[in-house]
XYZ file of C-alpha atoms in Angstrom:
619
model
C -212.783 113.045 82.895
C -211.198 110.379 80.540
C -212.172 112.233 77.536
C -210.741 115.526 78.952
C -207.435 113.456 80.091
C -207.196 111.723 76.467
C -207.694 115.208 74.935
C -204.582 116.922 76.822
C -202.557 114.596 76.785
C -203.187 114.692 72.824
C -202.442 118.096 72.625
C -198.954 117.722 75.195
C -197.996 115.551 72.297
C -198.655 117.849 69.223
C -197.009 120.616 70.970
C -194.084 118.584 71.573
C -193.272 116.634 68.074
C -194.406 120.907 66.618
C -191.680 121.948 69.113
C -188.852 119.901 68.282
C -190.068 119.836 64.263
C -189.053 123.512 64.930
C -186.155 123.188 66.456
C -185.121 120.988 63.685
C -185.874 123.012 61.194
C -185.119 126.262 62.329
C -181.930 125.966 64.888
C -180.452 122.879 63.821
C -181.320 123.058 60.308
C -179.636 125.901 59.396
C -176.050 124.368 61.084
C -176.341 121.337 59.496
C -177.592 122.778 56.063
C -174.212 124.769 56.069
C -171.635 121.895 56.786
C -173.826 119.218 54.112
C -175.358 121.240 51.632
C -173.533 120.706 48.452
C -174.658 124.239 47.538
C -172.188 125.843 49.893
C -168.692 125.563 50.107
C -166.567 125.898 53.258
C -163.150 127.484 53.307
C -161.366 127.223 56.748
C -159.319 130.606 57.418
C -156.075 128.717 59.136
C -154.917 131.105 62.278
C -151.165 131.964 62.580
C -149.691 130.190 65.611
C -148.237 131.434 68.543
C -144.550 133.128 68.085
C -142.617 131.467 70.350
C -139.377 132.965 72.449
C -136.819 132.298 74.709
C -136.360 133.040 78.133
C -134.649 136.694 77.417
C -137.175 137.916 74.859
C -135.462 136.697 71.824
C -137.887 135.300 69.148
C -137.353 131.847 68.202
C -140.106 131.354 65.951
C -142.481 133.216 63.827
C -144.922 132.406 60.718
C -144.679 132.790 57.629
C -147.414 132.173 54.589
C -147.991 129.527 52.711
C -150.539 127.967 50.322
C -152.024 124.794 49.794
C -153.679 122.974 46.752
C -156.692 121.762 48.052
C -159.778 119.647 46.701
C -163.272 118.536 46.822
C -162.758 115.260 44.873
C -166.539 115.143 43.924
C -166.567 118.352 42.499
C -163.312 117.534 40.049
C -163.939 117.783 36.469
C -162.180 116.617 33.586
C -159.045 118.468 32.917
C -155.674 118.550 30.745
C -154.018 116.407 34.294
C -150.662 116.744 31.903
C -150.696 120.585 32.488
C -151.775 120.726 36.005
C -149.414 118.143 37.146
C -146.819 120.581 34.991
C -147.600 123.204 37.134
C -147.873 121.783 40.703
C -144.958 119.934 40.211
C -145.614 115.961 40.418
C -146.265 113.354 37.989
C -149.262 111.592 37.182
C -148.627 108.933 39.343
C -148.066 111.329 42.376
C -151.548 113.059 41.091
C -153.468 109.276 40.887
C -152.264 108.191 44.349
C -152.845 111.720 45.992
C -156.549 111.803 44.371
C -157.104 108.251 45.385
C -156.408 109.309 49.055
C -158.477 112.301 49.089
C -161.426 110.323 47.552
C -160.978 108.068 49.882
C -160.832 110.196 52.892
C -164.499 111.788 51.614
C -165.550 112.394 48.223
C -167.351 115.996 49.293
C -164.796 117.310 51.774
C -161.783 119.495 51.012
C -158.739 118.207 51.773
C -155.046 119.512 50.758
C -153.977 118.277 47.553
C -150.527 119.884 47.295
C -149.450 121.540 50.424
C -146.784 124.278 50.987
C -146.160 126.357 47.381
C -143.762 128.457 47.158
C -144.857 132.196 46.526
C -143.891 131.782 42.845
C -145.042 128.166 42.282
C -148.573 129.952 43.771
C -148.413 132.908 41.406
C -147.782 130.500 38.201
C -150.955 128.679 39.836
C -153.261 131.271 40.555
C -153.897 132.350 37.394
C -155.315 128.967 35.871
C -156.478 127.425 39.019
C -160.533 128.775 37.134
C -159.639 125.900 34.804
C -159.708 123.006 37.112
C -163.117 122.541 38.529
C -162.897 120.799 42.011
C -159.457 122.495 43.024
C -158.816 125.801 45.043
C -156.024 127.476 46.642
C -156.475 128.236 50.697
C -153.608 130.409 52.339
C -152.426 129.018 55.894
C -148.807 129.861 57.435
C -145.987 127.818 58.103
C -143.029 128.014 60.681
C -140.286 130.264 60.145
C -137.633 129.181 62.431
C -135.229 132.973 63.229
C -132.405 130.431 64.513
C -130.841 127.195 63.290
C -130.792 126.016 67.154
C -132.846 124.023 69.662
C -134.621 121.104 67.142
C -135.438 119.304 70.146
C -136.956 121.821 72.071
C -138.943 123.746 69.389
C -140.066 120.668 67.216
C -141.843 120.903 64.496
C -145.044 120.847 62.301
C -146.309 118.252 60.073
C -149.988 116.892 58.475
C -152.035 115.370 61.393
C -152.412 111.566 61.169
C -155.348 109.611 60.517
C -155.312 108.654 64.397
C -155.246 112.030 65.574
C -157.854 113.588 62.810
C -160.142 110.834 64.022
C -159.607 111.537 67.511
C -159.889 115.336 67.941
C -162.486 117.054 65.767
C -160.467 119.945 65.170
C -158.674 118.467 62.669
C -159.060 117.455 58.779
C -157.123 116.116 56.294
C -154.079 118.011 55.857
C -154.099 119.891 58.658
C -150.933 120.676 60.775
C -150.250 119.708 64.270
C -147.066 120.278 66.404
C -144.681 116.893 66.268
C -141.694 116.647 69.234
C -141.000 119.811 71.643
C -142.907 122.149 72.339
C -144.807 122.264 69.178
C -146.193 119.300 70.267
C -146.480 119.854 74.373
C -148.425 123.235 73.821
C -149.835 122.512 70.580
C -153.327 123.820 72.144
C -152.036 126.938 73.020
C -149.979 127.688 69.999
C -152.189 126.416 67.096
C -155.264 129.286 67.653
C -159.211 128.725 66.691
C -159.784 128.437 63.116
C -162.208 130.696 61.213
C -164.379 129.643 58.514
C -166.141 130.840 55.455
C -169.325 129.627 53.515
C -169.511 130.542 49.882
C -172.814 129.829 47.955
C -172.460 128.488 44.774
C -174.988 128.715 41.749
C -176.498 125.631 39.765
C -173.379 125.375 37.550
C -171.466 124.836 40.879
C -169.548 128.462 40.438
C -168.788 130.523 43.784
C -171.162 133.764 43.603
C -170.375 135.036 46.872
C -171.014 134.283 50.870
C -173.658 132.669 52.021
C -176.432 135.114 53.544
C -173.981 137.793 53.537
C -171.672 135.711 55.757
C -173.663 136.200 58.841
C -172.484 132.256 59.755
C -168.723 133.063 59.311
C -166.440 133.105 61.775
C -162.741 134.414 61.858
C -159.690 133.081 63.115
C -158.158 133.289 66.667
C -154.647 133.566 66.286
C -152.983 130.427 68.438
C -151.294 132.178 71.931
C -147.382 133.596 72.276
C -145.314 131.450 74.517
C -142.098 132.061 76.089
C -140.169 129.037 76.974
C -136.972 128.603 79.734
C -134.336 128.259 76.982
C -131.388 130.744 76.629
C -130.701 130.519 73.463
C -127.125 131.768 73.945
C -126.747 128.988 75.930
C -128.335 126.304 74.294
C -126.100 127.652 70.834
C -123.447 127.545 73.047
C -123.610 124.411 74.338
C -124.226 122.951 70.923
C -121.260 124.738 69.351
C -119.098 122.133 72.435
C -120.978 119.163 71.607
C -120.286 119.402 67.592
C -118.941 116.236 66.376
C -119.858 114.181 69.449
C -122.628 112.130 70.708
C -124.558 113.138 74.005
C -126.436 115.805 75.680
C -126.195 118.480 77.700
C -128.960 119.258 80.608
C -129.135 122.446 82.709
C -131.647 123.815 84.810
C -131.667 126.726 87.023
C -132.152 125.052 90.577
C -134.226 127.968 92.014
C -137.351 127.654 89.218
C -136.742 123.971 87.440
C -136.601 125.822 84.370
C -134.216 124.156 82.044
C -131.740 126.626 80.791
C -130.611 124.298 77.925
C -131.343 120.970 76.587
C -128.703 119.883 74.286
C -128.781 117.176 71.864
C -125.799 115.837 69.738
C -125.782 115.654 66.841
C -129.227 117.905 66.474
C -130.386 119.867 62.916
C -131.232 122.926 61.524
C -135.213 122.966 62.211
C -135.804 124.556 59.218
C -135.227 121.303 57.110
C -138.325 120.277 58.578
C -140.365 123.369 56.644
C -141.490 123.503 53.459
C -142.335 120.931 50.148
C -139.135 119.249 51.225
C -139.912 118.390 54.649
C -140.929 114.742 54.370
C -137.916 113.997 52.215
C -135.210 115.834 54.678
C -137.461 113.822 57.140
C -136.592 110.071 55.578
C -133.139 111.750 55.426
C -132.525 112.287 59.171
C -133.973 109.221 60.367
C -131.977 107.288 57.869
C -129.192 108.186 59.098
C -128.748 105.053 61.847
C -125.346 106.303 63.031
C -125.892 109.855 63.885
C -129.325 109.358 65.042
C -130.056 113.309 64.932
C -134.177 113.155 65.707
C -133.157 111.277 69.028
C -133.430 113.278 72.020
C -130.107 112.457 74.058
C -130.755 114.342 76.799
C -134.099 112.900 77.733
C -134.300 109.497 76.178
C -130.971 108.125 76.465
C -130.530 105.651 79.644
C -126.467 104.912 80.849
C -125.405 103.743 83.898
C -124.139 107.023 85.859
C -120.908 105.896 86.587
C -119.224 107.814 89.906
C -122.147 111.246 89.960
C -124.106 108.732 91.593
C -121.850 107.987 94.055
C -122.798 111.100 95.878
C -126.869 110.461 96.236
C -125.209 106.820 97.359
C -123.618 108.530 100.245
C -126.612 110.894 100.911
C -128.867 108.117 102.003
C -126.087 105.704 103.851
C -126.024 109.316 106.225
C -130.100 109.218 106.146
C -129.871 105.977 107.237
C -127.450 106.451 109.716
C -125.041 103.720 108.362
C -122.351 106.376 107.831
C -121.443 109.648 109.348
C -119.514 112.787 107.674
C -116.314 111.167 110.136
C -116.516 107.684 108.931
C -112.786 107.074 107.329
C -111.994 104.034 104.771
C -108.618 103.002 104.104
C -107.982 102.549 100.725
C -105.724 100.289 99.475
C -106.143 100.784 95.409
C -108.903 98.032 95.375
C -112.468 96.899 97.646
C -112.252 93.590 98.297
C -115.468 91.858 99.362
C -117.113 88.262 99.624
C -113.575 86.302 98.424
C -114.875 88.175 94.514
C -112.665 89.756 92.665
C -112.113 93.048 93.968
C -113.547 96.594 93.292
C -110.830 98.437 91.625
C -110.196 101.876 92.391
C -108.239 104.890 91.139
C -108.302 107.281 94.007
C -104.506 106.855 94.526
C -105.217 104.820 98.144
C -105.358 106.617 101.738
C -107.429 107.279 103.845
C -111.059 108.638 103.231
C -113.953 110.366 104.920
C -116.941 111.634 103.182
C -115.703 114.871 101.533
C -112.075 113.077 100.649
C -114.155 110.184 99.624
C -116.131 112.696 96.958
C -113.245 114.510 96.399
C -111.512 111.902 94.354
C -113.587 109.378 94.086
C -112.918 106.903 95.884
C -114.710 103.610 94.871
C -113.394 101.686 98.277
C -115.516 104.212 100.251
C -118.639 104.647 98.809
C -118.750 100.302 98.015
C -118.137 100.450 101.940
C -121.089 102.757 102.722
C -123.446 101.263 100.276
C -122.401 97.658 102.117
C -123.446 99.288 105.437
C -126.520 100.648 104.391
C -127.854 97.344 103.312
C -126.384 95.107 106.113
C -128.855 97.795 108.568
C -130.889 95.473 107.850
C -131.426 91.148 108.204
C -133.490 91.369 105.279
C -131.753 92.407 102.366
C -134.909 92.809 100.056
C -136.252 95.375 102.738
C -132.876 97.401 102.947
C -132.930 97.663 99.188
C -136.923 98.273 99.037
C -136.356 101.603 101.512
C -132.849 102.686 99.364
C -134.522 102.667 96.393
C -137.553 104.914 98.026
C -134.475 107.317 98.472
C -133.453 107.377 95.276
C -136.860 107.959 93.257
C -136.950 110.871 95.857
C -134.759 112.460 93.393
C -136.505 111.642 90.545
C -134.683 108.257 88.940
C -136.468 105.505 88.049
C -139.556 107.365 87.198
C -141.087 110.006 84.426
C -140.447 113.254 85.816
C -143.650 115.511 84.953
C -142.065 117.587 82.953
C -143.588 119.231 80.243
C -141.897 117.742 77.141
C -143.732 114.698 75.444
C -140.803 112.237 75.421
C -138.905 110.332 78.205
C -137.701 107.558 79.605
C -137.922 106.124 83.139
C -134.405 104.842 83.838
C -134.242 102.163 86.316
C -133.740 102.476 90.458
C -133.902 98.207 91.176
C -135.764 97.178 94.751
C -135.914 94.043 96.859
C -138.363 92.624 94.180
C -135.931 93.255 90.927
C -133.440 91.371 92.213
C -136.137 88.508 94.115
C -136.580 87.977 90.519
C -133.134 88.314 89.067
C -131.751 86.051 92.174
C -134.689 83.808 92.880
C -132.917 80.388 94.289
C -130.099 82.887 95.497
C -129.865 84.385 98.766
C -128.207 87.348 97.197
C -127.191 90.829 99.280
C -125.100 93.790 99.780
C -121.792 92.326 97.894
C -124.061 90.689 95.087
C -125.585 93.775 93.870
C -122.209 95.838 94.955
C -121.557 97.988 92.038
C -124.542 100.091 92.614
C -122.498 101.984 94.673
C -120.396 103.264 92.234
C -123.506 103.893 89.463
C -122.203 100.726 87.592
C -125.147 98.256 88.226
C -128.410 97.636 87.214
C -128.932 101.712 87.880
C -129.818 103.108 84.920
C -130.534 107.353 84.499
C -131.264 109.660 81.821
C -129.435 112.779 81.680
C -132.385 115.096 82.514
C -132.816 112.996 85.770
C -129.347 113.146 86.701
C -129.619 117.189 86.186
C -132.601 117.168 88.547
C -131.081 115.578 90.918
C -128.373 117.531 91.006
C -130.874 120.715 91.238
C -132.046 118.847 94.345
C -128.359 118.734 95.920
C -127.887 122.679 95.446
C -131.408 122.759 97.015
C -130.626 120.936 100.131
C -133.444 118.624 99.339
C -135.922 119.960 97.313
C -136.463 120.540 93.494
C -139.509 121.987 91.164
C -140.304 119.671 88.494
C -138.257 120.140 85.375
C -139.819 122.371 82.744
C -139.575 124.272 79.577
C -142.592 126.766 79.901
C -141.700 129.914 81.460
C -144.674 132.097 79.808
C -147.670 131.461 77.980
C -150.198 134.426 76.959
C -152.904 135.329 79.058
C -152.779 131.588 81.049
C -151.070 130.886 83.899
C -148.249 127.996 83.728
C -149.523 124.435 85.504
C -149.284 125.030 89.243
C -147.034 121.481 89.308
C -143.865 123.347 88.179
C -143.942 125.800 90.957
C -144.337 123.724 93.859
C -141.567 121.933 96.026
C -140.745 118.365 95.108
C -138.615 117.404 98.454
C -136.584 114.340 98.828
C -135.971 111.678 101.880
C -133.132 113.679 102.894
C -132.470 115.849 105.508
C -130.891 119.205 104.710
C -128.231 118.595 107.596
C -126.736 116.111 105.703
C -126.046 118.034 102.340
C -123.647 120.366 103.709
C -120.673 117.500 103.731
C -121.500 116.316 100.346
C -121.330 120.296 98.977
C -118.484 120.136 100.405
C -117.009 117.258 99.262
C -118.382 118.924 95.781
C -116.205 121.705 95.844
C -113.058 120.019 96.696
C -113.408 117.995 93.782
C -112.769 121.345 91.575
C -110.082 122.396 94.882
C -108.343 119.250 95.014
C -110.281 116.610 93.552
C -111.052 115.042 90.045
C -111.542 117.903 88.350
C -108.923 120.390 89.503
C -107.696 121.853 86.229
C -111.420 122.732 85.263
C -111.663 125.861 87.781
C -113.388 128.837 86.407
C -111.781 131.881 87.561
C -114.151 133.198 89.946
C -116.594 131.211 90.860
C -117.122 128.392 93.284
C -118.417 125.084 91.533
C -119.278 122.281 93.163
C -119.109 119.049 90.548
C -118.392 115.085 90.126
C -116.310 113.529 87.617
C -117.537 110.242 85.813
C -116.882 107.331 83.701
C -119.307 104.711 82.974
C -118.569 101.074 80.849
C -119.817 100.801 77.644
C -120.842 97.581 75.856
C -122.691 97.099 72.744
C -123.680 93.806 69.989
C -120.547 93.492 67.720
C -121.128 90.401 65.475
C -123.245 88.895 68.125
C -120.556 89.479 70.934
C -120.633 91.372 74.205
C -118.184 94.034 73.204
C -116.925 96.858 75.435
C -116.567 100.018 73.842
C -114.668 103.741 75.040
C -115.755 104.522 78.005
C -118.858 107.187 78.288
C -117.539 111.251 79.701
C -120.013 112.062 82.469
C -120.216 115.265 84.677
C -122.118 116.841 87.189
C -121.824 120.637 88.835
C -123.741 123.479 89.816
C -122.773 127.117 90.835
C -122.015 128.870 92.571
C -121.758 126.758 95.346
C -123.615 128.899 98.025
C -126.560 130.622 95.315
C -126.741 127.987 93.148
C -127.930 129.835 89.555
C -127.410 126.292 87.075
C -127.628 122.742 87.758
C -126.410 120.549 85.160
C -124.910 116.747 83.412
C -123.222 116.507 80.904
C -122.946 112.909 78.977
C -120.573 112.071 76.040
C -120.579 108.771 75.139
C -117.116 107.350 73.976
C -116.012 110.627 75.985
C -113.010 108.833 77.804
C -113.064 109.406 81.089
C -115.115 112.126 83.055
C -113.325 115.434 83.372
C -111.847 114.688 80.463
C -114.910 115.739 77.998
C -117.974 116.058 80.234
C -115.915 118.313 82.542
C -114.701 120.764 80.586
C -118.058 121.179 78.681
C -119.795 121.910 82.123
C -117.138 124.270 83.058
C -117.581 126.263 79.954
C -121.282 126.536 79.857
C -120.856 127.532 83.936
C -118.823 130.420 83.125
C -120.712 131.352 79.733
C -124.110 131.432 81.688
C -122.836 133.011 84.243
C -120.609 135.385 83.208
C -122.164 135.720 79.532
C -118.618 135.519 78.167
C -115.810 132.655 78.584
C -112.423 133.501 79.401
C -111.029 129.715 79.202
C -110.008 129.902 75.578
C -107.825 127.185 75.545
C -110.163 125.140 76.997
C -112.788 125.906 74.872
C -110.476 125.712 71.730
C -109.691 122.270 72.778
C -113.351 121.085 73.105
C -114.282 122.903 69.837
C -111.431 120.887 67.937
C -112.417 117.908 69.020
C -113.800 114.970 66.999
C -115.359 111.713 68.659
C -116.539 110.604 65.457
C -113.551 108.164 64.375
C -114.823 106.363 67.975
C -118.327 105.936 67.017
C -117.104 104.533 63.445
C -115.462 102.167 65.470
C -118.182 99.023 65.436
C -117.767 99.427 61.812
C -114.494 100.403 61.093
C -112.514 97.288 63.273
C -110.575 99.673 65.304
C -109.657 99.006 68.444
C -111.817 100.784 71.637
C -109.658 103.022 74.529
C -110.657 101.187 77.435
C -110.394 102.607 80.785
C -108.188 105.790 79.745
């Protein structure tokens, strides 16, 4: 029984180290043959990426070819490097270091040498490329931009890093992967399957054709169309206002969270960022310290909100019950509080409810209601704990989910922020006062401050902010169609809406009206400090405005922030009314106003911490 035992088990062996010999050498072999044998070479086919469009069908961007130098450094022969270096357009310095890199990133893989020839540079190439062992030419496309719009949102492409060809195997050396926008955010998508050949070469290492007939070869899968939420009318349009002037523009359509436009000032043509002269238009834009064009304004830059926040202020002092829509203030022209210097205000004194109170502003009122809703409780900390819960209901103070890769989280303080800020201090309502007028430690990007709004035209609800509308046979994540809703009951939007519109009736803003349509909006102007020569130094005031319309179908949500803008409806205003009544009505009729904004120039104020001038200061 032992012998019979010993026997089998034996033969259970030799069948097993025959079975996986065989799988060895006849499945796995043959794969790993193909992708080591020096015999064969491999040529990826490159797939054109997804077109991408805007909202209304209008293509955006397309491909178009190009063709890389590429090369197997241990396959390089001796050649006339004077010639070649003639023809591709470098110097032998360029060719040593570029050589040195590809060795160095693997002495038998192909990696790009030269990328992006022209069409002519490749036809001088092709020709003579037999004479330089080592080196071939491999066609790929590259990103033809059909507008000169939108940088931020579209993006652009560029060589992979080291980091990210280590970290996702579909990459080598030299390939392209999306940078910013949504070249980056649905790189995936867009950038297809690539295909690859496998040429057999003979003992004097020359190509005589494809490997068993190219049975192992596999073509390309083109990377998938996407349509994104952008009117591009819009989006031109909006850049057209904001030329010569620092800020963005945010809007979103409140019934979708699809942002409608997503302005950045200054921005740049995206088609600098194509092409052999890429990386040097590249150093050129990021060099340039005062503009700051590859910044993303509307989503990365964090101001205080000035007076727009005065109205989300107000919505949760009538959550909390500390204020009703009836509750009057008398203003005097200043809120005076805890023997401090008091709150200065411009409303022009009176008395103020809610909607008067929104209407023009009123600091007094909304200092008072912010002061109530934090005395509801003994414990200060815990008031400000359950306010700030209110707010990030909105969306400040945190990353909003949307689907662009950048983005900042802004700042909503709690009991614990200022426990820390205060900690031998028994600090409250009048300590931290100025958060009722968006002047305190509140800090929002413009994106938020557009969702937010979105939110108000909602009654208390939004959809997460996004810039994928469409992609090709996949559905869009199943987070941008569902309901975001806030602390706040709808009941107690209808006041504030109000209160809205009579700031275009009667308020703030009363010479922006569009001729007909109803917009509801808030005027506002936030300090602005900056470093000058190691001193706190207050600069022109920042041009901030919120609206949507119309007031009772809300189509567009949006803010609009320009810093040194002067006061609120005097910039911010009249951009929002203008891109209200161009998306809208697909045509302005407020020439004059539109004239005005096109002529103007902030860039003698932004000059300023250089030139000596002297800053306009509360104007």
């Amino acid at each position: 029984m032992k012998q019979l035992l010993l026997f089998i088990t034996i033969i259970l062996v030799g069948v097993s180290f025959i079975a996986r010999l065989f799988y060895l050498q006849v499945y796995n072999a043959e794969e790993h043959s193909l992708y080591d044998d020096n015999a064969i070479r491999k040529v990826y086919d490159y797939p054109k990426r997804g077109f991408v469009y805007d909202r209304n069908g209008k293509l955006l961007v397309a491909n178009q070819p190009s063709y890389d130098v590429m090369v197997i450094p241990r396959e390089v022969k001796p050649l006339d490097t004077l010639e070649f270096c003639s023809l591709l357009k470098i110097d032998i310095e360029q060719f040593k270091k570029i050589y040195k890199k590809a060795y160095h990133y693997s002495p038998r893989l192909p990696s790009v040498f030269v990328p992006q020839l022209s069409k002519e540079d490749y036809a001088a190439l092709q020709e003579k490329m037999r004479k330089y062992e080592g080196f071939y030419i491999q066609k790929r496309s590259l990103r033809d931009y059909q507008t000169t719009i939108g940088a931020n949102v579209l993006g652009y492409i560029a060589e992979a890093t080291q980091y990210q060809i280590d970290n996702d195997p579909y990459y080598n050396m030299g390939d392209l992967i999306g940078k910013q926008g949504v070249e980056l955010s649905y790189e995936e998508e867009l950038r297809g399957v690539k295909g690859i050949k496998f040429i057999q070469k003979d003992r004097f290492n020359r190509d005589i054709g494809p490997y068993k007939d190219g049975i192992y070869d596999t073509v390309p899968q083109q990377g998938k169309d996407i349509t994104i939420s952008i009117d591009a009318d819009l989006q031109e349009y909006g850049e057209r206002l904001m030329q010569k002037k620092h800020g963005g523009i945010v809007a979103i359509e409140p019934s979708s969270g699809e942002i409608l436009a997503l302005v950045s000032a200054p921005t740049y043509d995206p088609n600098l960022l194509v092409g052999r002269q890429r990386s040097r238009n590249f150093t050129k834009l990021y060099n340039d310290t005062i503009n700051r064009p590859l910044i993303d304004r509307g989503l990365l830059r964090m101001h205080e909100p000035g007076s727009p926040f005065k109205v989300f202020v107000s919505l949760v002092a009538l959550q909390e019950n500390a204020i009703t829509p009836q509750t009057t203030v008398f203003c005097t022209g200043a809120y005076h509080y805890g023997g401090r210097k008091p709150m200065g205000c411009h409303c022009g004194g009176g008395k103020r409810d809610l909607v008067l109170g929104i209407a023009k502003s009123c600091n007094s009122y909304f200092a008072n209601a912010f002061r109530k809703n934090i005395d509801l409780y003994p414990d200060a900390g815990k008031a400000m704990d359950i306010w700030s819960d209110h707010m990030k209901s909105f969306g400040f103070g945190n990353f909003l989910g949307y689907d662009l890769a950048i983005g900042k989280k802004g700042n909503i303080p709690d009991g614990a922020y200022y426990d820390k800020w205060y900690p031998d201090f028994n600090w409250g309502a009048t300590t931290i006062i100025s958060n009722s007028i968006g002047q305190g430690e509140v800090l929002v990007t413009p994106i938020q401050l557009a969702n937010a709004t979105a939110a108000i035209a909602n009654k208390g609800y939004y959809y997460t902010p996004h810039i994928i509308k469409h992609i090709e046979g996949k559905p869009i994540d199943k987070k941008y169609t569902t309901k975001n809703q806030t602390t706040i009951d709808p009941k107690h939007f209808d006041p504030v809406i109000q209160g809205l519109f009579d700031v275009y009736n009667n308020g703030t803003a009363w010479f922006l009206k569009v001729p007909g349509i109803d917009v509801c909006g808030k005027t506002g102007t936030a300090e602005n400090f900056t470093i000058i020569d190691g001193k706190r130094t207050q600069l022109t005031d920042h041009s901030i405005f919120i609206a949507f319309a119309p007031k009772d179908d809300p189509k567009i949500a949006l803010a609009v922030f320009v810093e040194n803008g002067y006061y609120g409806a005097r910039w911010a205003g009249r951009i929002a009314s203008l891109m209200i009544e161009k998306y809208l009505k697909g045509e302005v009729t407020l020439k004059q106003m539109e004239q005005m904004v096109l002529d103007k120039s902030l860039e003698e104020e932004y000059a300023k911490p250089y030139s000596g001038k002297p800053f306009t200061i509360n104007n």
